[in-house]
XYZ file of C-alpha atoms in Angstrom:
623
model
C 19.735 22.592 -25.620
C 17.811 23.134 -28.851
C 20.317 21.553 -31.234
C 18.653 22.259 -34.545
C 15.043 23.929 -35.479
C 13.104 23.068 -38.924
C 10.435 25.208 -40.125
C 8.568 24.712 -43.320
C 5.760 26.853 -44.711
C 5.051 28.615 -41.320
C 3.527 32.282 -41.881
C 6.012 33.493 -44.256
C 8.993 31.362 -44.102
C 8.855 28.717 -46.934
C 11.748 26.925 -45.357
C 14.452 27.402 -43.045
C 16.523 25.233 -40.988
C 18.788 26.388 -38.130
C 21.400 24.612 -36.240
C 21.971 26.293 -33.051
C 24.903 25.694 -30.442
C 25.254 26.503 -26.462
C 25.390 29.961 -25.229
C 23.698 32.934 -26.768
C 22.439 33.411 -30.068
C 20.684 36.395 -31.272
C 18.106 37.076 -33.812
C 18.332 40.439 -35.841
C 16.756 42.035 -39.105
C 14.860 44.778 -40.483
C 11.583 46.206 -39.076
C 8.687 44.570 -40.619
C 11.211 41.547 -41.454
C 9.627 39.078 -39.249
C 12.190 38.907 -36.300
C 9.757 37.208 -34.040
C 8.755 34.672 -36.603
C 11.246 32.494 -35.343
C 10.047 32.606 -31.981
C 6.534 32.209 -32.983
C 7.450 29.043 -34.854
C 8.886 27.645 -31.638
C 5.935 28.495 -29.489
C 3.813 26.702 -31.955
C 6.269 23.797 -31.847
C 5.861 23.806 -28.396
C 2.138 23.863 -28.155
C 0.694 27.593 -28.411
C -2.513 27.459 -29.784
C -2.681 28.256 -33.694
C -5.356 28.965 -36.264
C -4.674 28.034 -39.900
C -5.180 31.366 -41.545
C -2.467 32.770 -39.251
C -0.214 29.922 -39.162
C -0.040 28.172 -42.487
C 2.026 30.133 -45.491
C -0.305 31.332 -48.174
C -0.307 28.980 -51.548
C 1.088 26.127 -49.026
C -1.060 23.218 -47.761
C 0.355 22.590 -44.225
C 2.835 24.298 -41.585
C 5.533 22.143 -40.122
C 8.002 22.992 -37.397
C 10.323 20.260 -35.994
C 12.923 20.790 -33.312
C 16.003 18.634 -32.048
C 16.463 19.020 -28.248
C 19.537 17.227 -26.479
C 18.690 16.556 -22.880
C 21.847 15.562 -21.217
C 20.309 15.412 -17.392
C 18.997 11.958 -16.706
C 16.618 13.409 -14.078
C 14.823 15.930 -16.448
C 14.568 13.118 -19.125
C 12.851 11.002 -16.421
C 10.421 14.199 -15.430
C 9.809 14.479 -19.219
C 8.759 10.969 -19.779
C 6.373 11.633 -16.930
C 4.785 14.637 -18.788
C 4.406 13.089 -22.573
C 7.750 12.138 -23.741
C 8.051 8.184 -24.917
C 8.038 5.883 -21.681
C 11.231 3.746 -23.595
C 13.128 7.307 -24.537
C 16.456 7.202 -22.846
C 18.833 8.851 -25.125
C 19.647 12.604 -25.109
C 18.347 13.564 -28.445
C 14.567 14.067 -28.579
C 12.688 15.332 -31.542
C 9.345 17.259 -31.226
C 7.330 17.931 -34.174
C 3.684 19.723 -35.052
C 1.879 20.446 -38.238
C -1.012 22.182 -38.897
C -2.810 22.166 -42.395
C -4.747 24.860 -44.168
C -8.062 22.865 -43.109
C -7.169 23.456 -39.295
C -6.066 19.514 -38.763
C -3.244 19.445 -36.351
C -0.721 16.525 -35.800
C 1.754 16.182 -32.866
C 4.760 14.317 -32.259
C 6.924 13.685 -29.304
C 10.021 11.069 -29.931
C 8.334 9.829 -33.065
C 5.097 8.995 -31.250
C 1.979 10.693 -31.512
C 1.149 13.183 -28.635
C -1.506 16.169 -27.918
C -0.431 20.081 -28.379
C -0.991 19.679 -24.330
C 1.785 17.254 -24.090
C 3.930 19.510 -25.987
C 3.085 22.434 -23.775
C 4.108 20.136 -20.947
C 7.266 18.811 -22.154
C 8.236 22.331 -23.880
C 7.626 24.051 -20.693
C 10.342 22.126 -19.037
C 12.683 22.689 -21.836
C 12.164 26.579 -22.745
C 11.064 29.403 -21.088
C 10.150 32.254 -22.818
C 10.504 36.025 -21.549
C 8.723 38.468 -23.800
C 6.701 41.677 -22.621
C 3.916 39.438 -21.142
C 6.297 37.414 -19.215
C 8.184 41.005 -17.957
C 4.810 42.185 -16.686
C 3.969 38.938 -14.879
C 7.150 39.286 -13.002
C 4.990 41.630 -10.738
C 2.959 38.920 -9.535
C 3.354 37.659 -6.013
C 3.293 34.061 -7.223
C 5.726 34.384 -9.911
C 8.194 36.115 -7.714
C 7.708 33.471 -4.898
C 8.414 30.687 -7.461
C 11.385 32.554 -8.781
C 12.827 32.781 -5.021
C 12.417 29.467 -4.508
C 14.569 28.263 -7.939
C 17.062 30.208 -6.883
C 17.223 28.697 -3.073
C 16.469 25.181 -4.775
C 13.521 24.927 -2.442
C 11.106 23.843 -5.035
C 11.105 20.316 -3.701
C 10.618 21.500 0.013
C 7.907 23.965 -0.863
C 6.029 20.658 -2.866
C 6.411 18.811 0.557
C 4.653 21.884 2.430
C 1.884 21.914 -0.418
C 1.309 18.182 -0.087
C 1.250 18.337 3.906
C -1.163 21.427 3.678
C -3.684 19.669 1.361
C -3.504 16.456 3.526
C -3.969 18.708 6.875
C -6.965 20.402 4.872
C -8.401 16.968 3.992
C -8.368 15.612 7.421
C -9.707 18.890 8.997
C -12.769 18.402 6.509
C -12.990 14.712 7.814
C -13.024 15.713 11.388
C -15.589 18.406 10.523
C -17.734 16.016 8.438
C -17.814 13.527 11.507
C -18.972 16.624 13.885
C -21.526 17.775 11.554
C -23.191 14.441 11.100
C -22.716 13.667 14.958
C -26.156 14.897 16.208
C -27.998 13.662 13.108
C -26.404 10.102 13.571
C -27.722 10.067 17.190
C -31.059 11.087 16.412
C -30.953 8.416 13.400
C -29.375 5.815 15.708
C -32.212 6.673 18.250
C -34.939 6.374 15.367
C -33.452 3.320 13.940
C -33.580 1.703 17.289
C -37.086 2.743 17.987
C -37.965 1.256 14.538
C -36.360 -1.904 15.513
C -38.193 -2.362 18.803
C -41.524 -1.840 16.996
C -40.991 -3.839 14.157
C -39.909 -6.872 16.471
C -42.944 -6.213 18.522
C -45.374 -6.291 15.218
C -43.168 -9.390 13.790
C -44.611 -9.133 10.163
C -43.884 -12.047 7.865
C -43.169 -11.836 4.458
C -46.108 -11.648 2.360
C -48.451 -11.560 5.338
C -50.047 -8.191 4.871
C -51.171 -9.365 1.497
C -52.539 -12.398 3.023
C -54.620 -10.322 5.475
C -56.187 -7.846 2.817
C -57.268 -11.477 0.999
C -58.697 -12.763 4.392
C -60.421 -9.411 5.074
C -62.027 -9.552 1.876
C -63.054 -12.961 2.305
C -64.504 -12.417 5.887
C -66.239 -9.288 4.975
C -68.421 -11.283 2.421
C -69.147 -14.291 5.164
C -72.858 -13.885 5.228
C -73.558 -13.783 1.335
C -71.159 -16.968 1.169
C -73.171 -18.548 4.066
C -76.527 -17.761 2.212
C -75.220 -19.183 -1.172
C -73.665 -22.487 0.909
C -77.345 -23.119 2.581
C -79.210 -22.800 -0.799
C -76.484 -25.099 -2.441
C -76.654 -27.565 -0.051
C -80.610 -27.676 -0.027
C -80.601 -27.904 -3.645
C -78.073 -30.861 -3.711
C -79.746 -32.922 -0.909
C -82.270 -31.298 1.175
C -85.505 -30.289 -0.633
C -87.632 -32.380 -2.176
C -86.551 -33.031 -5.842
C -82.844 -32.469 -4.816
C -80.283 -32.690 -7.626
C -78.699 -35.883 -5.957
C -82.087 -37.879 -5.458
C -82.977 -37.024 -9.015
C -79.684 -38.659 -10.226
C -79.837 -41.545 -8.315
C -83.496 -42.228 -8.884
C -82.724 -42.001 -12.740
C -79.770 -44.257 -12.304
C -82.213 -46.507 -10.589
C -84.770 -46.615 -13.166
C -82.539 -47.263 -16.145
C -80.657 -49.898 -14.647
C -83.287 -52.486 -14.904
C -83.085 -51.843 -18.819
C -79.205 -51.617 -18.863
C -78.600 -55.741 -19.857
C -80.576 -55.076 -22.778
C -78.946 -52.029 -24.378
C -75.264 -50.866 -24.196
C -75.895 -47.180 -24.468
C -78.378 -47.554 -21.433
C -75.680 -48.956 -19.475
C -73.308 -46.407 -20.391
C -75.486 -43.854 -19.179
C -76.271 -45.539 -16.039
C -72.457 -45.312 -15.393
C -72.405 -41.752 -16.017
C -75.035 -40.878 -13.636
C -73.611 -43.329 -11.151
C -70.479 -41.223 -11.231
C -72.402 -37.775 -11.055
C -74.322 -39.020 -8.245
C -71.011 -39.698 -5.986
C -69.477 -36.411 -7.288
C -72.705 -34.500 -6.190
C -72.402 -36.466 -2.997
C -68.772 -35.408 -2.486
C -69.745 -31.374 -3.175
C -72.733 -31.610 -0.525
C -70.031 -32.999 1.942
C -67.616 -30.268 1.271
C -70.418 -27.366 1.284
C -71.467 -28.694 4.861
C -68.314 -28.741 5.776
C -67.476 -25.442 4.767
C -70.678 -24.249 6.425
C -69.608 -25.906 9.674
C -66.197 -23.739 9.299
C -68.025 -20.441 8.790
C -70.213 -21.243 11.948
C -67.063 -22.254 14.023
C -64.896 -18.879 13.412
C -67.288 -15.638 13.666
C -64.700 -13.329 15.406
C -62.023 -13.976 12.589
C -62.837 -10.753 10.815
C -62.219 -8.752 14.025
C -58.789 -10.489 14.467
C -57.823 -9.523 10.934
C -58.720 -6.193 11.210
C -56.806 -5.443 14.043
C -53.770 -7.137 12.727
C -54.117 -4.772 9.696
C -54.432 -1.849 11.984
C -51.235 -2.617 13.310
C -49.511 -2.352 10.028
C -50.998 0.699 9.239
C -50.381 2.388 12.403
C -46.535 1.239 12.392
C -45.758 1.914 8.711
C -47.129 5.771 9.596
C -45.046 5.971 12.599
C -41.832 4.823 10.444
C -42.544 7.693 7.425
C -39.736 10.209 8.137
C -40.082 14.201 6.827
C -38.774 14.305 3.237
C -39.196 10.835 2.589
C -41.768 8.642 0.958
C -44.411 7.502 3.438
C -43.708 3.777 4.403
C -46.099 1.301 3.106
C -47.666 -1.443 5.252
C -46.384 -4.130 2.883
C -42.875 -3.290 3.438
C -42.567 -3.540 7.021
C -41.190 -6.962 6.614
C -38.617 -6.422 4.471
C -37.637 -2.994 6.067
C -37.449 -5.276 9.549
C -35.002 -7.460 7.552
C -32.843 -4.960 6.515
C -32.824 -2.915 9.815
C -31.936 -6.579 11.431
C -29.025 -6.985 9.030
C -27.590 -3.849 9.515
C -26.888 -4.482 13.284
C -24.394 -7.019 11.896
C -20.717 -7.004 12.118
C -18.843 -4.494 9.847
C -20.137 -1.081 10.677
C -17.591 1.350 12.768
C -19.726 1.136 16.095
C -16.619 2.536 18.193
C -18.213 5.268 20.543
C -18.038 8.590 18.531
C -15.965 10.372 21.006
C -13.247 7.759 20.433
C -13.071 8.232 16.528
C -13.214 12.209 17.305
C -9.995 11.890 19.388
C -8.336 9.671 17.112
C -9.026 12.284 14.428
C -7.744 14.996 16.760
C -4.657 13.072 17.252
C -3.812 12.763 13.550
C -4.606 16.681 13.042
C -2.367 17.535 15.867
C 0.401 15.414 14.193
C 0.126 16.639 10.681
C -0.091 20.493 11.802
C 3.196 19.681 13.883
C 4.774 18.338 10.989
C 3.642 21.279 8.698
C 4.989 23.964 11.308
C 8.367 22.100 11.170
C 8.369 22.198 7.116
C 7.353 26.025 7.060
C 10.079 26.967 9.758
C 12.547 24.957 7.102
C 10.873 26.603 4.081
C 11.158 29.991 5.814
C 14.959 29.554 6.526
C 15.672 29.041 3.322
C 13.587 31.509 1.637
C 15.315 34.241 3.867
C 18.824 33.132 2.864
C 17.557 33.033 -0.741
C 16.404 36.407 -0.498
C 19.654 37.799 0.545
C 21.515 36.189 -1.965
C 19.168 37.463 -4.639
C 19.291 40.998 -3.565
C 22.920 40.820 -3.798
C 23.134 39.204 -7.250
C 20.219 41.333 -8.512
C 21.937 44.527 -6.915
C 25.055 43.779 -8.692
C 23.631 43.190 -12.170
C 20.967 46.321 -11.979
C 24.246 48.528 -11.933
C 25.754 46.839 -14.863
C 22.517 47.459 -16.461
C 22.495 51.410 -15.681
C 20.327 51.051 -12.776
C 22.890 51.600 -10.186
C 20.931 53.915 -7.964
C 18.052 51.232 -8.198
C 17.285 48.910 -5.376
C 15.525 45.617 -5.439
C 14.499 43.884 -2.027
C 12.714 40.656 -1.285
C 10.428 41.542 1.467
C 9.265 38.529 3.382
C 6.270 38.935 5.784
C 5.100 36.409 8.170
C 1.385 35.747 7.534
C -0.866 36.388 10.476
C -1.541 32.803 11.954
C -3.932 31.210 14.724
C -2.967 29.077 17.633
C -1.190 25.707 17.461
C -3.406 22.741 16.984
C -2.251 20.360 19.643
C -4.990 17.476 19.814
C -6.293 18.918 23.331
C -6.757 22.640 21.593
C -8.709 20.942 18.609
C -10.870 18.965 21.120
C -11.553 22.075 23.358
C -11.916 24.448 20.590
C -14.452 22.182 18.415
C -14.311 18.944 19.647
C -17.171 17.425 22.304
C -20.379 17.064 20.170
C -22.321 17.497 23.422
C -21.394 21.055 23.697
C -22.708 24.365 21.542
C -20.743 24.509 18.313
C -18.894 27.945 18.110
C -20.166 30.628 15.964
C -19.579 30.702 12.358
C -16.223 31.757 11.040
C -15.010 32.857 7.818
C -12.523 30.325 6.343
C -9.414 31.022 4.305
C -11.105 30.169 1.236
C -14.022 32.535 1.749
C -16.564 30.124 2.923
C -18.692 30.282 5.973
C -17.873 27.921 8.742
C -16.287 26.871 11.984
C -14.310 23.659 12.910
C -11.196 21.694 12.618
C -11.109 23.217 8.787
C -11.257 27.064 10.224
C -8.673 26.130 12.882
C -6.122 24.810 10.015
C -7.104 27.874 7.898
C -6.384 30.139 10.431
C -2.915 28.438 11.281
C -1.781 27.729 7.788
C -3.594 30.543 5.455
C -1.594 29.653 2.521
C -0.195 26.367 0.978
C 2.780 28.125 -0.631
C 4.538 28.769 2.983
C 4.095 30.522 6.280
C 5.130 34.260 4.817
C 4.189 36.247 1.757
C 7.031 37.900 -0.365
C 6.814 40.937 -2.384
C 9.584 42.260 -4.639
C 9.883 45.943 -3.926
C 11.903 48.450 -6.057
C 13.195 51.839 -6.248
C 14.308 53.264 -9.470
C 16.523 55.804 -8.183
C 18.622 56.441 -4.955
C 16.531 57.859 -2.098
C 13.255 56.697 -3.623
C 10.832 54.820 -1.548
C 10.358 51.252 -2.017
C 7.133 50.106 -3.413
C 5.964 46.943 -5.146
C 7.664 46.070 -8.057
C 4.647 46.274 -10.780
C 3.628 49.583 -9.386
C 6.765 51.578 -9.838
C 8.585 49.878 -12.745
C 8.473 50.934 -16.026
C 8.358 48.527 -19.153
C 12.032 49.089 -19.824
C 12.779 48.626 -16.034
C 10.813 45.626 -15.746
C 12.947 43.727 -18.530
C 16.176 44.742 -17.045
C 14.928 43.530 -13.749
C 14.041 40.389 -15.264
C 16.891 39.843 -16.814
C 18.819 40.385 -13.378
C 16.890 37.720 -12.119
C 17.725 35.616 -14.708
C 21.189 35.851 -14.522
C 20.990 35.281 -10.782
C 18.800 32.070 -11.440
C 21.192 31.215 -14.283
C 22.972 28.336 -12.275
C 19.962 27.158 -10.030
C 17.350 27.036 -12.706
C 16.811 23.682 -14.677
C 15.022 24.948 -17.800
C 17.607 24.301 -20.297
C 16.514 27.222 -22.983
C 15.660 30.528 -22.291
C 14.195 32.980 -24.812
C 14.174 36.663 -24.731
C 11.877 38.352 -26.935
C 13.164 42.191 -27.094
C 14.686 42.602 -23.644
C 16.585 45.689 -24.985
C 12.962 47.458 -25.596
C 12.819 51.010 -24.652
C 16.748 50.989 -24.267
C 19.308 52.653 -26.289
C 22.674 51.651 -27.409
C 24.281 52.959 -24.138
C 22.767 50.345 -22.515
C 23.101 47.824 -24.888
C 26.754 46.360 -24.397
C 25.823 45.827 -20.722
C 22.621 43.752 -21.401
C 24.522 42.111 -23.961
C 27.324 41.137 -21.651
C 24.654 39.771 -19.205
C 22.628 37.803 -21.988
C 26.211 36.086 -22.704
C 26.850 35.346 -19.227
C 23.526 33.686 -18.646
C 24.662 31.699 -21.812
C 27.546 30.158 -19.945
C 25.037 28.424 -18.040
C 21.967 28.029 -20.171
C 21.296 28.273 -23.922
C 19.828 31.557 -24.830
C 18.037 32.856 -27.732
C 17.462 36.651 -28.168
C 15.798 38.759 -30.449
C 17.406 42.284 -30.690
C 17.495 45.610 -32.512
C 20.735 46.740 -30.914
C 24.302 45.999 -32.575
C 25.634 46.376 -28.950
C 23.734 43.275 -27.788
C 24.074 41.407 -30.819
C 27.963 41.701 -30.614
C 28.164 39.631 -27.497
C 26.589 36.308 -29.141
C 28.697 33.648 -30.647
C 25.898 33.266 -33.073
C 24.058 35.598 -35.004
C 20.528 34.794 -37.057
C 19.531 37.403 -39.653
C 15.893 37.299 -40.891
C 15.656 39.089 -43.955
C 12.515 39.303 -46.270
C 12.525 38.645 -49.868
C 10.468 38.984 -52.749
C 7.968 41.112 -50.543
C 6.013 38.206 -49.053
C 8.809 35.453 -48.203
C 11.209 35.320 -45.099
C 14.412 33.717 -44.751
C 16.422 32.800 -41.566
C 20.350 32.212 -41.928
C 23.132 32.299 -39.504
C 25.565 34.870 -40.353
C 29.339 34.831 -39.865
C 32.412 36.799 -40.736
C 32.086 39.708 -43.239
C 28.583 39.103 -43.306
C 27.766 39.618 -39.636
C 30.047 42.503 -39.549
C 28.154 43.953 -42.306
C 24.938 43.164 -40.684
C 26.138 44.898 -37.579
C 27.116 48.059 -39.765
C 23.798 48.125 -40.997
C 22.227 47.872 -37.434
C 24.290 50.816 -36.456
C 23.817 53.245 -39.221
C 21.638 51.476 -41.927
C 21.963 51.571 -45.154
C 24.425 52.514 -47.110
C 27.147 50.815 -45.096
C 30.033 53.367 -44.652
C 33.303 52.676 -43.319
C 32.853 54.543 -40.099
C 29.830 51.859 -39.333
C 32.411 48.751 -40.645
C 34.759 50.379 -37.964
C 32.317 50.774 -35.155
C 30.954 46.947 -35.698
C 34.586 46.049 -35.397
C 34.743 47.557 -31.925
C 31.642 46.101 -30.704
C 33.091 42.952 -31.575
C 36.263 43.444 -29.812
C 34.632 44.873 -27.055
C 32.405 41.686 -26.726
C 35.630 39.826 -26.746
C 35.848 38.499 -30.372
C 39.297 38.883 -32.102
C 39.298 42.176 -34.273
C 39.902 41.310 -37.740
C 39.847 43.267 -41.114
C 38.788 41.518 -43.792
C 40.529 42.183 -47.068
C 37.374 42.580 -49.033
C 36.240 45.390 -46.439
C 40.104 46.843 -45.941
C 39.836 47.773 -49.921
C 36.295 49.420 -49.696
C 33.315 47.525 -49.774
C 31.137 48.311 -52.925
C 28.411 50.753 -51.989
C 30.121 51.701 -48.846
C 30.486 55.331 -48.215
C 32.539 57.194 -45.755
């Protein structure tokens, strides 16, 4: 429960601290005094979006709201730790705090540790349930109605298991369909890969071979020019009269005669001798190259033929939508294809893999059918209990002629999903695919996912719930949101909360003007119902009716002082009696109003008492 709420510089509240207890606490105050500020501060504390100019009190630097919650339930503490509470928190008391300065900088803490507004919303959503005009209207939502019924029947865990099974079944169906959709393409790709591999094996390209062939072709294409150059070079070196080698050798011989008489001439002779030897070697190499050219005249044809084979295969390997294959890439492509044939790939026959997926789908579908049947039985029982409880409370809330029914209608479902049925309808890849059918999520398609969507249209169960309401006896039952007025919706919501008081695990309920559009005649019934809920949950309610306020063990008064400052304080004893009298008749407080206030407190079960002060006559009181 909420033990203490501290509010500082929030809108019109300068500083207020409220100590709260179990059961029902009511909040009252004059029109314009800011009764809802207390609830707004609590919503702010629990992560509601806020802006500085509507949150920080004028002239203050920062708004700060802190709340001390006492969580006795160990399972709830464990859940809160998963939602943002500190991992090492294991004591009943948990402090939440949130601040916002005038510049828009905010800070949040949970259990003394920094948190985000999102963390506050997650934790706060498990601690406090707000019911305002918006929440009453949302009761018309089928999803909200279904959650209410499941909570009453303690079916939340079962519904979660169904939703998890539904998601797993859809995922398995998508996997099955993906394999089916890819099957023909996979067959084509396998055939193409085998064809490519055979052609590459026939060509057997070596790494770098294509580049070597290009260079060889360039060289061979210029053989004639090379031959002429070699012939001329050999002629100049050794063949013609005055060949280079002859001239060098003759010069060396002529100078050798004089070498003994001159060291310089001796050195020249040595150089010429070496040059003659090198020229002789060069002439021999030129001759050998001439011989090679003459011995391999068909090599150019062979190179061109090999290059043509590279180009032809590269064109064949080009796939639609892909960059054409390059002849120089054939060797690496061959290596990659050979490597892909190794172990590791799932090379089981496609039919076997599909059959395995069909069995898995059938097993999951059978388990989900069982879970759905169990959930349906629980909902039917909960619906009967809900109708009985709500009907009893509606009579107490002056809606005795009204009726509320929880209508459960089984959704239209497709055939069961046995493995043979799946295989027959969607399985064998060699048969044509069935025509496209609309899936549950609005997409187009057919296959296992479409079969699942037909069998299980919703992740929330096998039926649709609709709360139907008739405000008067004999009126036709129609959807709750279509026929109930705002006041009727508020009372229906109150009746539902009373029915859920024991099953609901949110410890704090906050009602914002649940008595809207009602008068004093209904106040006592509403107050009695709120007090009844308060026996199982802590309840905080804003009210303008004294007949509601009288049933609360605690009464918080909101007052505006000085025209721009709002205060919050608990009133007891004579102060509370005076406040109830003000709510009954307004200013000035009369003896009749005070007596009526005492009657209300007595009706609510509080001891009847007359203070000495009021017995003598309160200053300003009139008859």
